[in-house]
Amino acid sequence: MEEDGGKFIKIVSAEGMEFFMEKKVATAGSKTMQVMLEGNYRESENNVVRFPDISGPVLEKVIQYLYYLDKNKQLSGRLPEFHIEPEIALELLMASNFLNC
């Protein structure tokens, strides 16, 4: 990830699942990740963010949502529907509250 100039970050779930995403999308969509990646924290140095309390499937859905927000940021009016599976809805709500997204 060093060769890309910090364009991408690695996000690690509770089970150790690894996801890669654009840093600009993460910081624009999540205030928590923005503070972690732009502040004086270990995450800002190595571009790796670990979430030991968020499961892989939920973290994957959060990342999908952040890209959904980025893709639709120029739209005016109502946004297209973002599908959420009922079985992860509560855990997703808690994760989004923690991540401020």
Coordinates of C-alpha atoms in Angstrom, one line a residue:
M1 CA 0.0 0.0 0.0
E2 CA 3.0 2.3 0.3
E3 CA 3.5 2.5 -3.4
D4 CA 0.0 4.0 -4.0
G5 CA 0.9 7.1 -1.9
G6 CA -1.7 6.4 0.7
K7 CA -4.7 6.4 -1.7
F8 CA -6.1 3.2 -0.2
I9 CA -6.5 2.0 3.3
K10 CA -7.0 -1.4 4.8
I11 CA -9.9 -2.0 7.2
V12 CA -9.8 -5.1 9.4
S13 CA -13.0 -6.7 11.0
A14 CA -13.4 -8.5 14.3
E15 CA -12.6 -11.8 12.6
G16 CA -9.6 -10.5 10.8
M17 CA -11.3 -10.1 7.4
E18 CA -9.5 -7.4 5.4
F19 CA -11.1 -4.9 3.1
F20 CA -9.4 -2.2 1.0
M21 CA -11.0 1.1 0.1
E22 CA -10.1 4.6 -1.1
K23 CA -9.0 6.8 1.8
K24 CA -10.9 9.8 0.4
V25 CA -14.2 7.8 0.4
A26 CA -13.6 6.6 4.0
T27 CA -12.8 10.0 5.4
A28 CA -15.6 11.8 3.5
G29 CA -18.2 9.3 4.7
S30 CA -17.2 8.5 8.3
K31 CA -16.2 11.1 10.8
T32 CA -14.7 8.5 13.0
M33 CA -12.4 7.2 10.3
Q34 CA -11.6 10.8 9.3
V35 CA -10.3 11.5 12.8
M36 CA -8.4 8.2 12.9
L37 CA -6.8 8.7 9.5
E38 CA -6.1 12.4 9.6
G39 CA -5.2 12.8 13.2
N40 CA -2.1 11.9 15.2
Y41 CA -3.0 8.2 15.5
R42 CA -1.3 5.0 14.4
E43 CA -3.9 4.5 11.7
S44 CA -2.8 7.7 10.0
E45 CA 0.8 6.4 9.8
N46 CA 0.1 2.9 8.4
N47 CA -3.3 3.4 6.7
V48 CA -4.7 0.3 8.5
V49 CA -7.9 0.7 10.6
R50 CA -9.0 -2.2 12.9
F51 CA -12.5 -2.6 14.2
P52 CA -12.4 -5.4 16.8
D53 CA -16.1 -5.0 17.5
I54 CA -17.5 -5.0 14.0
S55 CA -18.1 -8.2 12.1
G56 CA -16.9 -8.8 8.6
P57 CA -20.4 -8.8 6.9
V58 CA -21.4 -5.6 8.7
L59 CA -18.1 -3.9 7.9
E60 CA -18.5 -4.9 4.3
K61 CA -22.0 -3.4 4.2
V62 CA -20.6 -0.2 5.8
I63 CA -18.0 0.1 3.1
Q64 CA -20.6 -0.5 0.4
Y65 CA -22.7 2.3 2.0
L66 CA -19.7 4.7 2.0
Y67 CA -19.2 4.1 -1.7
Y68 CA -22.9 4.4 -2.3
L69 CA -22.8 7.9 -0.6
D70 CA -19.8 8.9 -2.7
K71 CA -21.4 7.8 -5.9
N72 CA -24.6 9.6 -5.2
K73 CA -23.2 12.8 -3.6
Q74 CA -24.0 14.9 -6.7
L75 CA -27.6 13.8 -6.9
S76 CA -30.3 16.3 -5.9
G77 CA -33.6 15.0 -4.5
R78 CA -34.2 11.5 -3.3
L79 CA -31.4 9.0 -3.3
P80 CA -31.8 5.5 -4.8
E81 CA -32.7 2.8 -2.3
F82 CA -29.8 1.2 -0.4
H83 CA -30.8 -2.4 0.4
I84 CA -30.0 -3.6 3.9
E85 CA -30.5 -7.3 4.9
P86 CA -32.9 -7.5 7.9
E87 CA -30.6 -10.0 9.7
I88 CA -27.8 -7.4 10.0
A89 CA -29.9 -4.3 10.4
L90 CA -29.4 -3.9 14.2
E91 CA -25.6 -4.6 14.1
L92 CA -25.3 -2.2 11.1
L93 CA -27.1 0.5 13.0
M94 CA -24.7 0.2 15.9
A95 CA -21.7 0.2 13.6
S96 CA -22.9 3.3 11.7
N97 CA -23.5 5.1 15.0
F98 CA -20.0 4.3 16.1
L99 CA -18.5 5.3 12.7
N100 CA -20.6 8.5 12.4
C101 CA -21.8 7.7 8.9

